[in-house]
Tab-separated table of C-alpha atoms in Angstrom:
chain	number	residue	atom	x	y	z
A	1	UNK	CA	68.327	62.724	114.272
A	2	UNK	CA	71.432	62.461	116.517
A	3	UNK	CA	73.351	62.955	114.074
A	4	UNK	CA	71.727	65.997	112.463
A	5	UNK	CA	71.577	67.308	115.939
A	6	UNK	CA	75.373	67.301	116.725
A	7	UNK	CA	75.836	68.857	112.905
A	8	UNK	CA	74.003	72.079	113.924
A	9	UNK	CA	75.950	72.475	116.975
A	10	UNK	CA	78.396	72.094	115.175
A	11	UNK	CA	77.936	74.545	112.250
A	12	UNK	CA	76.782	76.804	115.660
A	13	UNK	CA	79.881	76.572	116.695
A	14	UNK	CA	81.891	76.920	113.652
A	15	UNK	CA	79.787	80.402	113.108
A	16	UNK	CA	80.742	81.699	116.315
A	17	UNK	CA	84.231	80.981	115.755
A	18	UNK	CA	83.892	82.847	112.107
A	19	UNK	CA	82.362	85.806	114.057
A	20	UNK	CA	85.360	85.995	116.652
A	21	UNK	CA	87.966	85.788	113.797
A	22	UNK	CA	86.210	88.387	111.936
A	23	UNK	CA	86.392	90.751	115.137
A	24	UNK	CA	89.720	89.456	115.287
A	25	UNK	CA	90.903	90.377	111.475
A	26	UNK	CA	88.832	93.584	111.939
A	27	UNK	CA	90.602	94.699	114.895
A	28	UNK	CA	94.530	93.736	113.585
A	29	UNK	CA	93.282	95.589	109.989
A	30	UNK	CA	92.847	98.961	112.141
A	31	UNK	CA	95.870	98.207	114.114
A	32	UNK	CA	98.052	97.727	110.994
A	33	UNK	CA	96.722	100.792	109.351
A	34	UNK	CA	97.852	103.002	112.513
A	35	UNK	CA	101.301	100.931	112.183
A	36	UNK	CA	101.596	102.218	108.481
A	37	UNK	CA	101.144	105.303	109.187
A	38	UNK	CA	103.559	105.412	112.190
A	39	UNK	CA	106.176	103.807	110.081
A	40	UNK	CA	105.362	106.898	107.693
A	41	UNK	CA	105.782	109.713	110.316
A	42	UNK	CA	109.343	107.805	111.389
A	43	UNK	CA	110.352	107.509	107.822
A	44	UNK	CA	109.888	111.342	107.210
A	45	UNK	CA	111.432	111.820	110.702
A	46	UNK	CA	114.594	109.601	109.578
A	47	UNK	CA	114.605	111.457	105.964
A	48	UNK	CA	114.736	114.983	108.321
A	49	UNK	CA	117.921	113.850	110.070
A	50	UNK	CA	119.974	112.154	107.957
A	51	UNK	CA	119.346	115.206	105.571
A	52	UNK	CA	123.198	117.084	105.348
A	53	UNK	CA	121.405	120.388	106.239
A	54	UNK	CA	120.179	118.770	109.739
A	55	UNK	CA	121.793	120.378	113.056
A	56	UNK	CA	123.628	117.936	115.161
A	57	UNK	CA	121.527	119.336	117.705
A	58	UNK	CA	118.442	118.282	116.491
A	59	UNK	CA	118.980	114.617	116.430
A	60	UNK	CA	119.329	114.346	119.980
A	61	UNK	CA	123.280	114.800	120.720
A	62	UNK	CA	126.142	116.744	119.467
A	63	UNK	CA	128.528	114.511	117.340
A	64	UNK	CA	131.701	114.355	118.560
A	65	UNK	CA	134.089	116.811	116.501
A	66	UNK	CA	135.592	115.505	113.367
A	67	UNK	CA	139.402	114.829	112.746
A	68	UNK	CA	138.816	117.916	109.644
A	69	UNK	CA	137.252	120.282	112.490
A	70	UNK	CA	140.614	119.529	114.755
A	71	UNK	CA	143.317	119.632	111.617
A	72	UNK	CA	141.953	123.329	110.815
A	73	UNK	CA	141.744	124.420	114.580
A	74	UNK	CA	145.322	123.360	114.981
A	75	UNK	CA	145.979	125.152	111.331
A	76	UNK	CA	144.643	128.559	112.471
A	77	UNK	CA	147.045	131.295	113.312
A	78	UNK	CA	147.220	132.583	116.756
A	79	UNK	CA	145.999	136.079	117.237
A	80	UNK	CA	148.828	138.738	117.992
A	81	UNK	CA	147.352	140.433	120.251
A	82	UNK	CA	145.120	137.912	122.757
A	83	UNK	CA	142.546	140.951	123.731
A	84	UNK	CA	141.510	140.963	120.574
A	85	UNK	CA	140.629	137.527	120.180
A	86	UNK	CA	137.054	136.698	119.043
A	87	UNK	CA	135.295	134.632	122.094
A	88	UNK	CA	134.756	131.259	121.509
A	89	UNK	CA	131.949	130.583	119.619
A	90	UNK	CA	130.129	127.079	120.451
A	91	UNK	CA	130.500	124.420	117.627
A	92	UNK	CA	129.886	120.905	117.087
A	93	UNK	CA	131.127	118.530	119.721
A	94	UNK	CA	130.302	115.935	122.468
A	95	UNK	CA	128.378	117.729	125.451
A	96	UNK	CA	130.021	116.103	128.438
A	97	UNK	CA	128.896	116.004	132.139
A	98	UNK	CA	131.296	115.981	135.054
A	99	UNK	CA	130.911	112.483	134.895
A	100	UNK	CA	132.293	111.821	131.435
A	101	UNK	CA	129.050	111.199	129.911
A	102	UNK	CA	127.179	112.863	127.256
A	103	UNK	CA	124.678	115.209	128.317
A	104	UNK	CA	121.293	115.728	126.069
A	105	UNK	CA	121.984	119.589	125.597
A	106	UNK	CA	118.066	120.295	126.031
A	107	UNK	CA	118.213	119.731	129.355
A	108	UNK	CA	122.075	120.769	130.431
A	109	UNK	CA	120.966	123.997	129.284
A	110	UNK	CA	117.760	126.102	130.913
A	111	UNK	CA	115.256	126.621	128.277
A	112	UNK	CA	115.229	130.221	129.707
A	113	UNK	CA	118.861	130.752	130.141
A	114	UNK	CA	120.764	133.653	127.645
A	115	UNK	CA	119.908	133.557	124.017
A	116	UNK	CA	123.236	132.933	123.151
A	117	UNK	CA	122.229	129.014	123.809
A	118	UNK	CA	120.652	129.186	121.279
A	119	UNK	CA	123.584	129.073	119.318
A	120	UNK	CA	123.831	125.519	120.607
A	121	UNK	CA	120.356	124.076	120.297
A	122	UNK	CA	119.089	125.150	116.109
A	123	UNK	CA	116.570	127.418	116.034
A	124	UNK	CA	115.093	126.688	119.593
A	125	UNK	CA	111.117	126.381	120.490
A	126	UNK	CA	109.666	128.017	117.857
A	127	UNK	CA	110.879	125.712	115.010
A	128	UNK	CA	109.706	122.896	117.353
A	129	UNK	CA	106.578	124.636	117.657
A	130	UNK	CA	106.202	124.944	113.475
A	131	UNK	CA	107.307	121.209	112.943
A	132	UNK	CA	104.416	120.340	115.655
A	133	UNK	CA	102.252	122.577	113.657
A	134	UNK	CA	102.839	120.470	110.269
A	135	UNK	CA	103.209	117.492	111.568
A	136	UNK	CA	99.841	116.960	113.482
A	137	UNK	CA	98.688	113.504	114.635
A	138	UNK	CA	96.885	111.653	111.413
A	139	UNK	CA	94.533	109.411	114.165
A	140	UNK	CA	92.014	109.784	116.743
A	141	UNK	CA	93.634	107.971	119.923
A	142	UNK	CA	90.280	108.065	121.240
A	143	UNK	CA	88.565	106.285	118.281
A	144	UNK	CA	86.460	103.214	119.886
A	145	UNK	CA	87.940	100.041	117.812
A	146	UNK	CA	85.535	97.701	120.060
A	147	UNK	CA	82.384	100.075	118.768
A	148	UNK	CA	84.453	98.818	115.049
A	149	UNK	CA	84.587	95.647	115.128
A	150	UNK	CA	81.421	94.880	116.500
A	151	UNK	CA	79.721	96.956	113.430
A	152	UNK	CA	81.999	94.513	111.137
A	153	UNK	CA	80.786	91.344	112.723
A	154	UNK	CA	77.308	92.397	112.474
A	155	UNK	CA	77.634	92.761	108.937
A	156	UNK	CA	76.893	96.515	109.163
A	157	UNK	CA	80.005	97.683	106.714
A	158	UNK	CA	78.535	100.683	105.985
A	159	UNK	CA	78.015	102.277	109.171
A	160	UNK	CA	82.002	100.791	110.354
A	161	UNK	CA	82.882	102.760	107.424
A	162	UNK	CA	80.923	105.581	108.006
A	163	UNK	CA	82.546	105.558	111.873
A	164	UNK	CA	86.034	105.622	110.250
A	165	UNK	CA	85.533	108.562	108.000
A	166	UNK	CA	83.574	110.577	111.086
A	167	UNK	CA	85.742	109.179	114.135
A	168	UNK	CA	89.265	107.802	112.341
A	169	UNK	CA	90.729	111.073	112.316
A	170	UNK	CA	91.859	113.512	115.091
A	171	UNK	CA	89.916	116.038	116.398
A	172	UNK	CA	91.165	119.919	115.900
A	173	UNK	CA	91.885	119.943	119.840
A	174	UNK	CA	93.512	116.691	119.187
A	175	UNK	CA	95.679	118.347	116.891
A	176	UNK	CA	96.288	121.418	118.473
A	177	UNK	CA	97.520	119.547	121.623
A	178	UNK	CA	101.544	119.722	121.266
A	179	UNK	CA	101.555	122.764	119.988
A	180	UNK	CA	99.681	124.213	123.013
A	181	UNK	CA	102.240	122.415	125.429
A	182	UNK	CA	104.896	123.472	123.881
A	183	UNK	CA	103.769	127.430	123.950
A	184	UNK	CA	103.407	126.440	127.439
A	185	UNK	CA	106.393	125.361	128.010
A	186	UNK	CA	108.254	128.141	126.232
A	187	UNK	CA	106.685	131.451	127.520
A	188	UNK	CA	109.581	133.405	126.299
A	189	UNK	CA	108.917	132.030	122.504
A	190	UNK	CA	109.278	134.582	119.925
A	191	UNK	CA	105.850	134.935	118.793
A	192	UNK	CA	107.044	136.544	115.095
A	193	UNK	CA	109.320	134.258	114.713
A	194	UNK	CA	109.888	133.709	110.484
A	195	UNK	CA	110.364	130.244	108.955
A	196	UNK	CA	112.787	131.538	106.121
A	197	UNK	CA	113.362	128.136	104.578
A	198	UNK	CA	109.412	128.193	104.045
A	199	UNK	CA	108.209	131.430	102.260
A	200	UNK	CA	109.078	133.570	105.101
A	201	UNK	CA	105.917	131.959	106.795
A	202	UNK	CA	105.037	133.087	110.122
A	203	UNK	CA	104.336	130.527	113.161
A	204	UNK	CA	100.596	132.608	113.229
A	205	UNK	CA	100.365	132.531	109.304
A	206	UNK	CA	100.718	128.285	109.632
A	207	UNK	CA	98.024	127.880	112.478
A	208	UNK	CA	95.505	130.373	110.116
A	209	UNK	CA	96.430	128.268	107.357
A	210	UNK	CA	95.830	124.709	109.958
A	211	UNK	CA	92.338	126.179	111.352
A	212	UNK	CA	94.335	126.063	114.911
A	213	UNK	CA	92.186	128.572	116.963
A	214	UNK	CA	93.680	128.188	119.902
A	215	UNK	CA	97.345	128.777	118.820
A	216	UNK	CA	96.356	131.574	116.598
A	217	UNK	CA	94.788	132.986	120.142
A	218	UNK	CA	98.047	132.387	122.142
A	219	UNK	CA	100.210	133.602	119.230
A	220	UNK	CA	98.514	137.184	118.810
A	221	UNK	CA	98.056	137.547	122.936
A	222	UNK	CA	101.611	137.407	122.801
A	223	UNK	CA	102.100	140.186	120.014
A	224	UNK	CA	102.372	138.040	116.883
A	225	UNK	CA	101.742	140.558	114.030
A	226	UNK	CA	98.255	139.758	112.448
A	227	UNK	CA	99.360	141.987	109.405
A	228	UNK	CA	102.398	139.712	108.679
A	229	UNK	CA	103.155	139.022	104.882
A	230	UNK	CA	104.961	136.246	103.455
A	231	UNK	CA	107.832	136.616	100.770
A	232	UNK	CA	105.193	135.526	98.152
A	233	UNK	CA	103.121	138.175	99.604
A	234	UNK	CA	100.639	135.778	101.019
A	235	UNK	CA	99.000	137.442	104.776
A	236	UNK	CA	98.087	135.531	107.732
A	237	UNK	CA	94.226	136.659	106.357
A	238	UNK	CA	94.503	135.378	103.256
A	239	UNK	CA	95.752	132.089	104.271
A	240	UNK	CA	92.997	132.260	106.979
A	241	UNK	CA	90.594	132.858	103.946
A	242	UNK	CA	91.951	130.571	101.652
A	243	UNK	CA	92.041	127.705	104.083
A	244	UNK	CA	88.358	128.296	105.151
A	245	UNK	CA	89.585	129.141	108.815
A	246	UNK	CA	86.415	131.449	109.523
A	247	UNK	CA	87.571	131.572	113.476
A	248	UNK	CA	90.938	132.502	113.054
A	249	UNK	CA	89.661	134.964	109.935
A	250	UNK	CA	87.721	136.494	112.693
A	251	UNK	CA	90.152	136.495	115.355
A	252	UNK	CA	92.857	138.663	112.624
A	253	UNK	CA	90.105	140.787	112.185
A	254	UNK	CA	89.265	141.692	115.849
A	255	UNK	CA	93.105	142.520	116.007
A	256	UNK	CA	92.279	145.050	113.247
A	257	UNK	CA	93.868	143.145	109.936
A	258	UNK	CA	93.268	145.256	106.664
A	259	UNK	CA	89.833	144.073	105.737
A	260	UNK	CA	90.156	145.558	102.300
A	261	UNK	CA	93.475	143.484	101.750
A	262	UNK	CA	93.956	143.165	97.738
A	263	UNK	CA	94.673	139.357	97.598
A	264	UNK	CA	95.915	139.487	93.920
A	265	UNK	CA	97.980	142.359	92.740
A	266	UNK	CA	97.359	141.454	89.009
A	267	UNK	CA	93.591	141.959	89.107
A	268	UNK	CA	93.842	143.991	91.869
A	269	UNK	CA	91.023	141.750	93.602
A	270	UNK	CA	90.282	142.087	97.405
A	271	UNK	CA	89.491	139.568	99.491
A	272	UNK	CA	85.303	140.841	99.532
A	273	UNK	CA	85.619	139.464	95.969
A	274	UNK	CA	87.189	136.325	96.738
A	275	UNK	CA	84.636	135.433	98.940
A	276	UNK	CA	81.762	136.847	97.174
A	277	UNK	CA	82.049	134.496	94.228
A	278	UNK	CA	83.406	131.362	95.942
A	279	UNK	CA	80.387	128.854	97.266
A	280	UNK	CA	80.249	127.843	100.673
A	281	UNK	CA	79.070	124.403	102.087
A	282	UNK	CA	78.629	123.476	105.449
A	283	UNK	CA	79.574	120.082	106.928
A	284	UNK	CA	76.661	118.422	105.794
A	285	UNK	CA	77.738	119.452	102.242
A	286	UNK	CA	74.786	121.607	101.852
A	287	UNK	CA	75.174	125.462	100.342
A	288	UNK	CA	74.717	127.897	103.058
A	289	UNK	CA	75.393	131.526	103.296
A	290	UNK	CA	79.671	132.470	102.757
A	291	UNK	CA	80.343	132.942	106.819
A	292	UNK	CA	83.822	134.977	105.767
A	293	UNK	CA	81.631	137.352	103.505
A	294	UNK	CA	79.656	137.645	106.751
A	295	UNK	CA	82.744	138.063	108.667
A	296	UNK	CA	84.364	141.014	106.180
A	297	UNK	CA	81.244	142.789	105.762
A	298	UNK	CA	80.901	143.250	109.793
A	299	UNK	CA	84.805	144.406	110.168
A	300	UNK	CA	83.392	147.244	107.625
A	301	UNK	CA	84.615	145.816	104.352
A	302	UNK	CA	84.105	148.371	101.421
A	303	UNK	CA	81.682	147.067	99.189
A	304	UNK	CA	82.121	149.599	96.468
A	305	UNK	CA	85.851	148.986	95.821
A	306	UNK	CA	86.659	148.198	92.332
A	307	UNK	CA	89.387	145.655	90.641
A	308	UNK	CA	91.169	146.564	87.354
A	309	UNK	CA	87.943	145.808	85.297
A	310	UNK	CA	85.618	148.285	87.521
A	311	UNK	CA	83.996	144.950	89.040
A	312	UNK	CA	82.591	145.501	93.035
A	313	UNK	CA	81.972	142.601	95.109
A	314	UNK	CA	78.587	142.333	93.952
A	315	UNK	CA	79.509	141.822	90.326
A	316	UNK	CA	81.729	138.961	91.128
């Protein structure tokens, strides 16, 4: 009996043990994934500068100038008349302090200084603010790993899962966070400012498209045009639209965006018809009423206009 007795304090023990190292394995599983996806975000970081088309400025410090840069400033004529030499225009080369050290140019310069700094730091706050924009956080820093781990020990998968697809991912505020500092921190920030590299896409036409309330609110309180059109003549409301951004659809509406936009030039389709044939599900995954249709129909949308086939709205 002794015997069996110190056995089933023993297999006691042994099961508490397995329970901590489960909480342990569960815990250092989570961790890892938020490693991987760290390593990601630095990987596409890295990719950005090392790419030939990156500005010196953006990876931190101006490169010291190159023995090619110095051979053709030495080769260049000197102007015959020296009032009508072209000012200096800044280029690529170390940043130095009275001190003899290098100097992050962000801060030797005044963010609100002349514009012709610029010239020295890329395209300034408002490609900052785009990259911020497309490069939101992909976890919840809040999410309650403890809360995990103690649903994996207890054998309750399901609802740990269930936690990780409700709770694992960042919030909207979450993810509208650095871009809200950095409009902020930039109140000078050219609010119609045009990523040309990306469809002529507008810094308001990427927060419709993102569902970022808030920055589409900043944005058009500081004049951002609601109307603007991209170069494949996507608008900031059909992006809203197509994204299934109802709040910033109805914030470009309030600032009086062409409700009877014609989304496709081919069919000659307006956005009423778009959303009068597309079903809507709320978050539950349940069919409920098309809140855009709602949202179109109260900003006077015109029910009886016609596509290229005679179709309204209501034949869609």
């Amino acid at each position: 009996e002794g015997e069996v007795a110190r056995l089933r304090e023993c297999t006691k023990a042994a099961a508490v043990e397995v329970s901590r190292l489960r909480a342990q394995a569960a815990e250092k599983e989570y961790e890892a994934s938020q490693l991987e996806k760290q390593i990601r975000r630095l990987e596409r970081k890295i990719a950005a500068l090392e790419s030939p088309s990156a500005s010196c400025v953006s990876r931190g410090f101006l490169n010291t100038g190159s023995k090619a840069a110095s051979a053709a400033d030495k080769a260049a004529p000197t102007p015959a008349n020296p009032a009508a030499a072209k000012p200096a225009q800044p280029r690529a080369g170390a940043i130095i302090d009275s001190t003899g050290r290098e100097v992050n140019p962000l801060t030797f310069w005044g963010e609100e200084k002349e514009q012709s700094n610029l010239l020295l730091r890329d395209a300034g706050a408002e490609a900052s603010l785009m990259a911020a924009m497309r490069s939101p956080p992909e976890t919840n820093d809040a999410f309650d790993t403890a809360k995990y781990s103690q649903l994996l020990v207890a054998g309750r998968r399901e609802e740990a899962e269930a936690m990780i697809q409700t709770e694992g991912g960042p919030s909207l505020a979450q993810m509208q966070r650095e871009p809200l500092a950095l409009l902020r921190k930039h109140p000078s920030m050219d609010p119609n400012w045009i990523d040309s590299s990306y469809h002529n896409c507008s810094l308001l036409q990427w927060a419709c498209c993102m569902g970022y309330e808030e920055v589409a609110k900043e944005l058009l309180a500081r004049g951002a045009n609601p109307s603007h059109v991209g170069s494949k003549g996507v608008s900031c409301l059909a992006a809203a639209c197509a994204h299934s951004s109802v709040p910033c659809v109805e914030l470009l509406l309030e600032a009086r965006c062409n409700v009877n936009e014609v989304a496709d030039d081919r069919g000659r389709q307006s956005l009423m018809m778009w959303a009068a044939r597309i079903d809507y599900v709320d978050t539950e995954g349940t069919a409920a009423p098309n809140p855009i249709l709602e949202l179109l129909l109260r900003h006077r949308g015109a029910v009886d206009q016609v596509d290229d086939r005679g179709q309204t709205a209501l034949m869609h």
